[in-house]
Amino acid sequence: MTQFDLLKRPRRNRKSPAIRSLVRESFLRPSDFVVPFFLIPGENRREPIAALPGIDRVTIDLFIREAELLHSQGIPAVAPFPVIDPSLKDLEGSEAWNEEGLLQEAIRRIKAELPSLCVIADVALDPFTTHSHDGWVNAEGYVENDLTLSALCKVGLSLTRAGCDILAPSDMMDGRIKALRDSLDAEGFTEASLLSYAVKYASSFYGPFRSAVQTKLAFGDKRGYQMDPANSREAIREVLLDEEEGADMVMVKPALPYLDVLTKVREATTLPVGAYHVGGEYAMIMAAAEKGWLNGKEALYESLTGIKRAGADFIFSYATAQISEFL
Ligand code: PBG
């Protein structure tokens, strides 16, 4: 007997690694992850990305080689993002639906070599427009919703013809899921999947990604189409609309500042729910680790576990190489 008459001692369930593993509620597995890649033209070339330590821009041949290794370790999917030469950008973003474009070529080549690897391609115009907005901009600098939809449909068709498994519209235009679904079905692509970035916030955590793809907003910001970080009811509205419009999966992005939203979305839909642990979320941990202020691998693993626990079925993450020893 001690002087403390404690009937309940939760620590008993933590007293050994064996017991902790018996009672563990959430797990990270290689099959939870989608790994983003940044693509550049040419062969056998890589460029480090200062704002994303450990991540390089790579040519298609290196992309395929690295994706093959990840796939052999159980990673089911990759998300290639093209870095577009400024000479190919225009006001409309027309390079986005060039059948011979960098992304289209990458998809054709990787699906030919690794047919069982799932390729998820972003549908948005920002890497391709001179102003780096996600859509068509009018004389007042406003991103035009419905004109943008017709462009997105051309992009979606061209990526699907290249062999893309899942289209992931990230532009936040209204009605894009229905527009894409209709245009895919009209061409007979009834098997093409749509993963909607349904809940995408206007976030400062996209900074490292924008330096990776070398885009820079010529004016304004994305608050007229991406969501206000202060809102969560609106997130459910976006998800339910995309579900009605025919989305196969939905995503919340960024992840850590929005775990409450992720949990609500998980409860509001029966669709699979993804989360994007974005560049800024990865970069701030890597930066603190470089300074010796925290253990980067452990902090990344803890962050990703939290995202899983909050309700994510899968996670887009730059951190799989960093946490591979834990998986
Ligand atoms: C493009 C797009 C962005 C990201 C994914 N697709 C940036 C943006 O909307 O400005 C961000 C990914 C990341 O930050 O890691 N629409």
mmCIF file of C-alpha atoms and ligand atoms in Angstrom:
data_model
loop_
_atom_site.group_PDB
_atom_site.id
_atom_site.type_symbol
_atom_site.label_atom_id
_atom_site.label_comp_id
_atom_site.label_asym_id
_atom_site.label_seq_id
_atom_site.Cartn_x
_atom_site.Cartn_y
_atom_site.Cartn_z
ATOM 1 C CA MET A 1 0.000 0.000 0.000
ATOM 2 C CA THR A 2 1.073 3.489 -0.684
ATOM 3 C CA GLN A 3 -0.444 6.506 0.903
ATOM 4 C CA PHE A 4 -2.161 7.254 -2.421
ATOM 5 C CA ASP A 5 -5.210 5.147 -3.016
ATOM 6 C CA LEU A 6 -5.223 5.324 -6.849
ATOM 7 C CA LEU A 7 -7.692 2.921 -8.438
ATOM 8 C CA LYS A 8 -6.907 3.949 -12.022
ATOM 9 C CA ARG A 9 -3.343 4.192 -13.258
ATOM 10 C CA PRO A 10 -3.227 4.864 -17.023
ATOM 11 C CA ARG A 11 0.563 4.495 -16.926
ATOM 12 C CA ARG A 12 0.132 0.702 -16.599
ATOM 13 C CA ASN A 13 -0.779 0.687 -20.307
ATOM 14 C CA ARG A 14 2.544 2.388 -21.095
ATOM 15 C CA LYS A 15 4.905 0.362 -18.942
ATOM 16 C CA SER A 16 6.698 -1.528 -21.745
ATOM 17 C CA PRO A 17 7.183 -1.318 -25.488
ATOM 18 C CA ALA A 18 5.176 -4.547 -25.814
ATOM 19 C CA ILE A 19 2.150 -3.168 -23.983
ATOM 20 C CA ARG A 20 2.427 0.175 -25.759
ATOM 21 C CA SER A 21 2.338 -1.610 -29.086
ATOM 22 C CA LEU A 22 -0.731 -3.633 -28.010
ATOM 23 C CA VAL A 23 -2.755 -0.533 -27.195
ATOM 24 C CA ARG A 24 -1.507 1.752 -30.002
ATOM 25 C CA GLU A 25 -4.397 3.323 -31.931
ATOM 26 C CA SER A 26 -2.809 4.810 -35.063
ATOM 27 C CA PHE A 27 -0.125 3.559 -37.412
ATOM 28 C CA LEU A 28 1.914 4.961 -40.254
ATOM 29 C CA ARG A 29 2.673 2.543 -43.053
ATOM 30 C CA PRO A 30 4.395 3.046 -46.400
ATOM 31 C CA SER A 31 0.992 2.488 -48.024
ATOM 32 C CA ASP A 32 -0.317 5.688 -46.398
ATOM 33 C CA PHE A 33 1.877 7.954 -48.477
ATOM 34 C CA VAL A 34 1.825 9.910 -51.704
ATOM 35 C CA VAL A 35 5.288 11.282 -52.510
ATOM 36 C CA PRO A 36 5.540 14.580 -54.431
ATOM 37 C CA PHE A 37 8.283 15.099 -57.051
ATOM 38 C CA PHE A 38 9.452 18.262 -58.824
ATOM 39 C CA LEU A 39 10.332 17.682 -62.465
ATOM 40 C CA ILE A 40 12.797 19.517 -64.705
ATOM 41 C CA PRO A 41 13.590 18.915 -68.394
ATOM 42 C CA GLY A 42 16.648 16.963 -69.531
ATOM 43 C CA GLU A 43 18.290 13.750 -68.435
ATOM 44 C CA ASN A 44 20.216 12.691 -65.347
ATOM 45 C CA ARG A 45 20.123 16.050 -63.652
ATOM 46 C CA ARG A 46 19.117 17.135 -60.164
ATOM 47 C CA GLU A 47 18.958 20.507 -58.422
ATOM 48 C CA PRO A 48 18.618 20.906 -54.664
ATOM 49 C CA ILE A 49 15.684 23.011 -53.433
ATOM 50 C CA ALA A 50 16.985 25.335 -50.712
ATOM 51 C CA ALA A 51 13.611 25.691 -48.992
ATOM 52 C CA LEU A 52 12.978 21.915 -48.960
ATOM 53 C CA PRO A 53 16.160 20.367 -47.527
ATOM 54 C CA GLY A 54 16.633 16.806 -48.780
ATOM 55 C CA ILE A 55 14.320 17.296 -51.786
ATOM 56 C CA ASP A 56 15.678 17.869 -55.312
ATOM 57 C CA ARG A 57 14.164 18.876 -58.590
ATOM 58 C CA VAL A 58 14.867 15.922 -60.886
ATOM 59 C CA THR A 59 14.710 14.957 -64.540
ATOM 60 C CA ILE A 60 12.221 12.300 -65.633
ATOM 61 C CA ASP A 61 14.776 9.464 -65.694
ATOM 62 C CA LEU A 62 15.756 10.134 -62.045
ATOM 63 C CA PHE A 63 12.086 10.537 -61.108
ATOM 64 C CA ILE A 64 11.377 7.067 -62.476
ATOM 65 C CA ARG A 65 14.389 5.522 -60.738
ATOM 66 C CA GLU A 66 13.522 7.079 -57.353
ATOM 67 C CA ALA A 67 9.840 6.264 -57.684
ATOM 68 C CA GLU A 68 10.729 2.653 -58.470
ATOM 69 C CA LEU A 69 12.706 2.397 -55.231
ATOM 70 C CA LEU A 70 9.870 3.961 -53.212
ATOM 71 C CA HIS A 71 7.329 1.673 -54.854
ATOM 72 C CA SER A 72 9.459 -1.379 -53.987
ATOM 73 C CA GLN A 73 9.321 -0.157 -50.356
ATOM 74 C CA GLY A 74 5.515 -0.135 -50.440
ATOM 75 C CA ILE A 75 4.746 3.472 -51.442
ATOM 76 C CA PRO A 76 1.677 3.241 -53.708
ATOM 77 C CA ALA A 77 1.573 6.697 -55.298
ATOM 78 C CA VAL A 78 3.569 9.681 -56.518
ATOM 79 C CA ALA A 79 2.543 13.250 -57.352
ATOM 80 C CA PRO A 80 4.786 14.841 -60.006
ATOM 81 C CA PHE A 81 4.823 18.658 -60.292
ATOM 82 C CA PRO A 82 6.502 20.189 -63.359
ATOM 83 C CA VAL A 83 8.858 23.172 -63.170
ATOM 84 C CA ILE A 84 7.993 25.102 -66.314
ATOM 85 C CA ASP A 85 10.540 27.150 -68.236
ATOM 86 C CA PRO A 86 9.482 30.838 -68.170
ATOM 87 C CA SER A 87 9.619 30.943 -71.996
ATOM 88 C CA LEU A 88 6.722 28.424 -72.073
ATOM 89 C CA LYS A 89 4.444 30.401 -69.753
ATOM 90 C CA ASP A 90 1.632 32.641 -71.040
ATOM 91 C CA LEU A 91 -1.458 34.395 -69.702
ATOM 92 C CA GLU A 92 -3.688 31.359 -70.324
ATOM 93 C CA GLY A 93 -1.301 28.681 -69.073
ATOM 94 C CA SER A 94 -1.625 26.865 -72.394
ATOM 95 C CA GLU A 95 1.470 24.722 -71.758
ATOM 96 C CA ALA A 96 -0.680 22.924 -69.165
ATOM 97 C CA TRP A 97 -2.547 21.032 -71.905
ATOM 98 C CA ASN A 98 0.379 20.549 -74.298
ATOM 99 C CA GLU A 99 0.300 16.823 -75.093
ATOM 100 C CA GLU A 100 4.119 16.924 -75.343
ATOM 101 C CA GLY A 101 4.500 18.872 -72.078
ATOM 102 C CA LEU A 102 6.952 17.870 -69.357
ATOM 103 C CA LEU A 103 4.275 16.463 -67.053
ATOM 104 C CA GLN A 104 2.504 14.567 -69.849
ATOM 105 C CA GLU A 105 5.816 13.025 -70.936
ATOM 106 C CA ALA A 106 6.703 12.106 -67.347
ATOM 107 C CA ILE A 107 3.342 10.379 -66.881
ATOM 108 C CA ARG A 108 3.639 8.438 -70.145
ATOM 109 C CA ARG A 109 7.158 7.264 -69.315
ATOM 110 C CA ILE A 110 6.578 6.311 -65.680
ATOM 111 C CA LYS A 111 3.325 4.472 -66.430
ATOM 112 C CA ALA A 112 5.116 2.552 -69.184
ATOM 113 C CA GLU A 113 7.895 1.487 -66.788
ATOM 114 C CA LEU A 114 5.963 1.179 -63.518
ATOM 115 C CA PRO A 115 2.351 0.444 -64.423
ATOM 116 C CA SER A 116 1.419 -0.573 -60.874
ATOM 117 C CA LEU A 117 2.522 2.754 -59.382
ATOM 118 C CA CYS A 118 -0.375 5.210 -59.036
ATOM 119 C CA VAL A 119 0.294 8.637 -60.553
ATOM 120 C CA ILE A 120 -1.632 11.597 -59.154
ATOM 121 C CA ALA A 121 -1.386 14.834 -61.142
ATOM 122 C CA ASP A 122 -2.338 18.299 -60.001
ATOM 123 C CA VAL A 123 -4.857 20.116 -62.178
ATOM 124 C CA ALA A 124 -4.252 23.861 -61.851
ATOM 125 C CA LEU A 125 -2.740 26.517 -64.060
ATOM 126 C CA ASP A 126 -0.287 28.212 -61.694
ATOM 127 C CA PRO A 127 2.932 26.502 -62.868
ATOM 128 C CA PHE A 128 2.058 27.504 -66.432
ATOM 129 C CA THR A 129 0.785 31.100 -66.222
ATOM 130 C CA THR A 130 3.026 34.178 -66.339
ATOM 131 C CA HIS A 131 1.157 35.651 -63.333
ATOM 132 C CA SER A 132 1.225 32.347 -61.352
ATOM 133 C CA HIS A 133 -2.481 32.450 -60.509
ATOM 134 C CA ASP A 134 -4.364 29.154 -60.723
ATOM 135 C CA GLY A 135 -6.784 30.360 -63.382
ATOM 136 C CA TRP A 136 -7.611 32.866 -66.088
ATOM 137 C CA VAL A 137 -7.330 36.460 -64.920
ATOM 138 C CA ASN A 138 -9.520 39.287 -66.286
ATOM 139 C CA ALA A 139 -8.562 42.952 -66.810
ATOM 140 C CA GLU A 140 -9.355 43.720 -63.164
ATOM 141 C CA GLY A 141 -6.999 40.975 -61.968
ATOM 142 C CA TYR A 142 -9.895 38.727 -60.937
ATOM 143 C CA VAL A 143 -9.550 34.988 -61.517
ATOM 144 C CA GLU A 144 -12.523 34.073 -63.744
ATOM 145 C CA ASN A 145 -14.217 30.918 -62.500
ATOM 146 C CA ASP A 146 -16.032 29.533 -65.534
ATOM 147 C CA LEU A 147 -13.390 30.426 -68.119
ATOM 148 C CA THR A 148 -10.877 28.652 -65.900
ATOM 149 C CA LEU A 149 -13.098 25.558 -65.802
ATOM 150 C CA SER A 150 -12.883 25.122 -69.558
ATOM 151 C CA ALA A 151 -9.081 25.304 -69.345
ATOM 152 C CA LEU A 152 -8.986 22.807 -66.475
ATOM 153 C CA CYS A 153 -11.020 20.352 -68.561
ATOM 154 C CA LYS A 154 -8.406 20.528 -71.321
ATOM 155 C CA VAL A 155 -5.674 19.905 -68.741
ATOM 156 C CA GLY A 156 -7.571 16.996 -67.199
ATOM 157 C CA LEU A 157 -8.113 15.337 -70.567
ATOM 158 C CA SER A 158 -4.516 15.732 -71.637
ATOM 159 C CA LEU A 159 -3.148 14.271 -68.374
ATOM 160 C CA THR A 160 -5.628 11.406 -68.562
ATOM 161 C CA ARG A 161 -4.661 10.645 -72.167
ATOM 162 C CA ALA A 162 -1.045 10.506 -70.948
ATOM 163 C CA GLY A 163 -2.080 7.763 -68.511
ATOM 164 C CA CYS A 164 -2.581 9.590 -65.224
ATOM 165 C CA ASP A 165 -4.492 7.452 -62.683
ATOM 166 C CA ILE A 166 -5.915 10.230 -60.508
ATOM 167 C CA LEU A 167 -6.501 13.890 -61.343
ATOM 168 C CA ALA A 168 -6.169 16.191 -58.357
ATOM 169 C CA PRO A 169 -7.656 19.616 -59.059
ATOM 170 C CA SER A 170 -5.993 22.068 -56.652
ATOM 171 C CA ASP A 171 -7.279 25.327 -58.109
ATOM 172 C CA MET A 172 -10.364 25.878 -55.870
ATOM 173 C CA MET A 173 -12.664 27.020 -58.706
ATOM 174 C CA ASP A 174 -16.368 26.344 -58.090
ATOM 175 C CA GLY A 175 -17.813 23.440 -60.048
ATOM 176 C CA ARG A 176 -14.521 21.985 -61.248
ATOM 177 C CA ILE A 177 -15.273 18.449 -60.121
ATOM 178 C CA LYS A 178 -18.484 18.305 -62.143
ATOM 179 C CA ALA A 179 -16.841 19.999 -65.125
ATOM 180 C CA LEU A 180 -13.926 17.540 -65.085
ATOM 181 C CA ARG A 181 -16.198 14.512 -64.521
ATOM 182 C CA ASP A 182 -18.450 15.516 -67.427
ATOM 183 C CA SER A 183 -15.564 16.116 -69.808
ATOM 184 C CA LEU A 184 -13.827 12.850 -68.834
ATOM 185 C CA ASP A 185 -17.024 10.824 -69.174
ATOM 186 C CA ALA A 186 -17.787 12.439 -72.539
ATOM 187 C CA GLU A 187 -14.466 11.110 -73.854
ATOM 188 C CA GLY A 188 -15.054 7.660 -72.374
ATOM 189 C CA PHE A 189 -12.618 8.075 -69.458
ATOM 190 C CA THR A 190 -15.087 6.737 -66.912
ATOM 191 C CA GLU A 191 -12.245 5.115 -64.942
ATOM 192 C CA ALA A 192 -10.298 8.346 -64.417
ATOM 193 C CA SER A 193 -10.396 9.198 -60.698
ATOM 194 C CA LEU A 194 -10.839 12.632 -59.164
ATOM 195 C CA LEU A 195 -9.131 13.524 -55.910
ATOM 196 C CA SER A 196 -10.419 16.948 -54.995
ATOM 197 C CA TYR A 197 -8.260 19.354 -53.035
ATOM 198 C CA ALA A 198 -11.681 20.204 -51.617
ATOM 199 C CA VAL A 199 -10.439 22.053 -48.563
ATOM 200 C CA LYS A 200 -7.458 24.124 -49.569
ATOM 201 C CA TYR A 201 -6.620 27.129 -47.443
ATOM 202 C CA ALA A 202 -4.911 30.339 -48.586
ATOM 203 C CA SER A 203 -1.764 29.441 -46.671
ATOM 204 C CA SER A 204 1.663 30.941 -46.142
ATOM 205 C CA PHE A 205 2.954 27.385 -45.779
ATOM 206 C CA TYR A 206 2.979 27.053 -49.602
ATOM 207 C CA GLY A 207 6.081 29.284 -49.818
ATOM 208 C CA PRO A 208 8.642 26.474 -50.208
ATOM 209 C CA PHE A 209 6.493 24.742 -52.857
ATOM 210 C CA ARG A 210 6.289 27.950 -54.880
ATOM 211 C CA SER A 211 10.057 28.326 -54.784
ATOM 212 C CA ALA A 212 10.393 24.647 -55.781
ATOM 213 C CA VAL A 213 8.194 25.104 -58.868
ATOM 214 C CA GLN A 214 9.538 28.627 -59.442
ATOM 215 C CA THR A 215 6.228 30.443 -59.472
ATOM 216 C CA LYS A 216 5.717 33.938 -58.128
ATOM 217 C CA LEU A 217 2.403 35.785 -57.976
ATOM 218 C CA ALA A 218 2.674 38.832 -60.241
ATOM 219 C CA PHE A 219 -0.093 40.593 -58.277
ATOM 220 C CA GLY A 220 -2.628 39.963 -55.538
ATOM 221 C CA ASP A 221 -2.974 36.767 -53.545
ATOM 222 C CA LYS A 222 -5.073 33.596 -53.726
ATOM 223 C CA ARG A 223 -7.629 34.573 -51.064
ATOM 224 C CA GLY A 224 -10.365 35.058 -53.650
ATOM 225 C CA TYR A 225 -10.382 31.324 -54.380
ATOM 226 C CA GLN A 226 -8.457 29.462 -51.638
ATOM 227 C CA MET A 227 -10.170 29.261 -48.237
ATOM 228 C CA ASP A 228 -9.923 31.607 -45.282
ATOM 229 C CA PRO A 229 -7.844 29.915 -42.544
ATOM 230 C CA ALA A 230 -10.423 31.082 -39.997
ATOM 231 C CA ASN A 231 -13.249 28.918 -41.398
ATOM 232 C CA SER A 232 -14.225 25.308 -40.839
ATOM 233 C CA ARG A 233 -17.984 25.109 -41.593
ATOM 234 C CA GLU A 234 -17.084 26.238 -45.094
ATOM 235 C CA ALA A 235 -14.775 23.214 -45.351
ATOM 236 C CA ILE A 236 -17.719 20.864 -44.897
ATOM 237 C CA ARG A 237 -19.674 22.793 -47.531
ATOM 238 C CA GLU A 238 -16.820 22.376 -50.014
ATOM 239 C CA VAL A 239 -16.528 18.657 -49.288
ATOM 240 C CA LEU A 240 -20.256 17.986 -49.646
ATOM 241 C CA LEU A 241 -20.388 19.907 -52.933
ATOM 242 C CA ASP A 242 -17.428 17.966 -54.340
ATOM 243 C CA GLU A 243 -18.980 14.709 -53.203
ATOM 244 C CA GLU A 244 -22.206 15.622 -55.031
ATOM 245 C CA GLU A 245 -20.231 16.630 -58.109
ATOM 246 C CA GLY A 246 -18.604 13.205 -58.270
ATOM 247 C CA ALA A 247 -15.282 13.396 -56.406
ATOM 248 C CA ASP A 248 -13.809 9.989 -55.562
ATOM 249 C CA MET A 249 -11.651 11.298 -52.704
ATOM 250 C CA VAL A 250 -11.174 14.615 -50.966
ATOM 251 C CA MET A 251 -8.197 16.302 -49.357
ATOM 252 C CA VAL A 252 -7.468 18.859 -46.656
ATOM 253 C CA LYS A 253 -4.434 21.108 -47.080
ATOM 254 C CA PRO A 254 -2.264 22.144 -45.254
ATOM 255 C CA ALA A 255 -2.503 19.519 -42.522
ATOM 256 C CA LEU A 256 -1.139 20.408 -39.072
ATOM 257 C CA PRO A 257 -2.767 23.837 -38.647
ATOM 258 C CA TYR A 258 -6.076 22.275 -39.757
ATOM 259 C CA LEU A 259 -6.346 18.987 -37.832
ATOM 260 C CA ASP A 260 -9.728 20.045 -36.414
ATOM 261 C CA VAL A 261 -10.971 20.516 -39.975
ATOM 262 C CA LEU A 262 -9.556 17.142 -40.995
ATOM 263 C CA THR A 263 -11.450 15.410 -38.183
ATOM 264 C CA LYS A 264 -14.695 17.181 -39.097
ATOM 265 C CA VAL A 265 -14.288 16.287 -42.768
ATOM 266 C CA ARG A 266 -13.628 12.650 -41.827
ATOM 267 C CA GLU A 267 -16.954 12.618 -39.957
ATOM 268 C CA ALA A 268 -18.894 14.455 -42.671
ATOM 269 C CA THR A 269 -18.156 12.164 -45.626
ATOM 270 C CA THR A 270 -17.774 8.478 -46.391
ATOM 271 C CA LEU A 271 -15.241 9.273 -49.128
ATOM 272 C CA PRO A 272 -11.549 8.581 -48.491
ATOM 273 C CA VAL A 273 -9.911 11.673 -46.990
ATOM 274 C CA GLY A 274 -6.335 12.710 -47.666
ATOM 275 C CA ALA A 275 -4.190 15.385 -46.054
ATOM 276 C CA TYR A 276 -1.302 17.330 -47.582
ATOM 277 C CA HIS A 277 1.570 17.916 -45.145
ATOM 278 C CA VAL A 278 2.820 20.822 -47.239
ATOM 279 C CA GLY A 279 6.270 22.177 -47.977
ATOM 280 C CA GLY A 280 6.223 24.804 -45.237
ATOM 281 C CA GLU A 281 5.264 22.241 -42.613
ATOM 282 C CA TYR A 282 8.193 20.045 -43.664
ATOM 283 C CA ALA A 283 10.598 22.973 -44.066
ATOM 284 C CA MET A 284 10.096 24.424 -40.611
ATOM 285 C CA ILE A 285 10.931 21.132 -38.951
ATOM 286 C CA MET A 286 13.957 20.597 -41.197
ATOM 287 C CA ALA A 287 15.160 24.131 -40.470
ATOM 288 C CA ALA A 288 14.867 23.666 -36.704
ATOM 289 C CA ALA A 289 16.633 20.305 -37.017
ATOM 290 C CA GLU A 290 19.503 21.930 -38.959
ATOM 291 C CA LYS A 291 19.939 24.302 -36.045
ATOM 292 C CA GLY A 292 20.005 21.365 -33.657
ATOM 293 C CA TRP A 293 16.860 22.569 -31.902
ATOM 294 C CA LEU A 294 14.894 19.377 -32.308
ATOM 295 C CA ASN A 295 15.210 15.879 -33.720
ATOM 296 C CA GLY A 296 13.860 16.301 -37.257
ATOM 297 C CA LYS A 297 13.078 12.661 -37.966
ATOM 298 C CA GLU A 298 11.169 12.242 -34.712
ATOM 299 C CA ALA A 299 9.317 15.532 -35.142
ATOM 300 C CA LEU A 300 8.288 14.554 -38.678
ATOM 301 C CA TYR A 301 7.138 11.132 -37.554
ATOM 302 C CA GLU A 302 5.133 12.649 -34.716
ATOM 303 C CA SER A 303 3.554 15.225 -37.054
ATOM 304 C CA LEU A 304 2.536 12.597 -39.597
ATOM 305 C CA THR A 305 1.188 10.312 -36.868
ATOM 306 C CA GLY A 306 -0.959 13.206 -35.640
ATOM 307 C CA ILE A 307 -2.324 13.706 -39.149
ATOM 308 C CA LYS A 308 -3.221 10.017 -39.353
ATOM 309 C CA ARG A 309 -4.808 10.050 -35.878
ATOM 310 C CA ALA A 310 -6.884 13.113 -36.827
ATOM 311 C CA GLY A 311 -8.500 11.079 -39.608
ATOM 312 C CA ALA A 312 -6.378 11.022 -42.765
ATOM 313 C CA ASP A 313 -6.560 7.864 -44.872
ATOM 314 C CA PHE A 314 -3.476 8.941 -46.827
ATOM 315 C CA ILE A 315 -0.910 11.734 -46.638
ATOM 316 C CA PHE A 316 0.981 13.688 -49.273
ATOM 317 C CA SER A 317 4.391 14.126 -47.661
ATOM 318 C CA TYR A 318 7.955 15.216 -48.460
ATOM 319 C CA ALA A 319 9.165 13.339 -45.375
ATOM 320 C CA THR A 320 9.043 9.656 -46.372
ATOM 321 C CA ALA A 321 12.828 9.475 -46.856
ATOM 322 C CA GLN A 322 13.368 11.131 -43.458
ATOM 323 C CA ILE A 323 11.062 8.750 -41.593
ATOM 324 C CA SER A 324 11.732 5.545 -43.564
ATOM 325 C CA GLU A 325 13.520 3.910 -40.607
ATOM 326 C CA PHE A 326 10.299 4.183 -38.563
ATOM 327 C CA LEU A 327 7.967 2.737 -41.216
HETATM 328 C C1 PBG B 1 -0.860 24.501 -57.027
HETATM 329 C C2 PBG B 1 -0.461 23.802 -55.777
HETATM 330 C C3 PBG B 1 0.109 24.356 -54.624
HETATM 331 C C4 PBG B 1 0.432 23.274 -53.793
HETATM 332 C C5 PBG B 1 0.010 22.107 -54.417
HETATM 333 N N1 PBG B 1 -0.552 22.459 -55.647
HETATM 334 C C6 PBG B 1 0.486 25.748 -54.285
HETATM 335 C C7 PBG B 1 -0.494 26.831 -54.360
HETATM 336 O O1 PBG B 1 -1.708 26.637 -54.451
HETATM 337 O O2 PBG B 1 -0.040 27.979 -54.358
HETATM 338 C C8 PBG B 1 1.130 23.373 -52.463
HETATM 339 C C9 PBG B 1 1.904 22.175 -51.992
HETATM 340 C C10 PBG B 1 2.882 22.509 -50.907
HETATM 341 O O3 PBG B 1 2.896 23.632 -50.398
HETATM 342 O O4 PBG B 1 3.670 21.624 -50.550
HETATM 343 N N2 PBG B 1 -2.152 24.961 -57.109
#
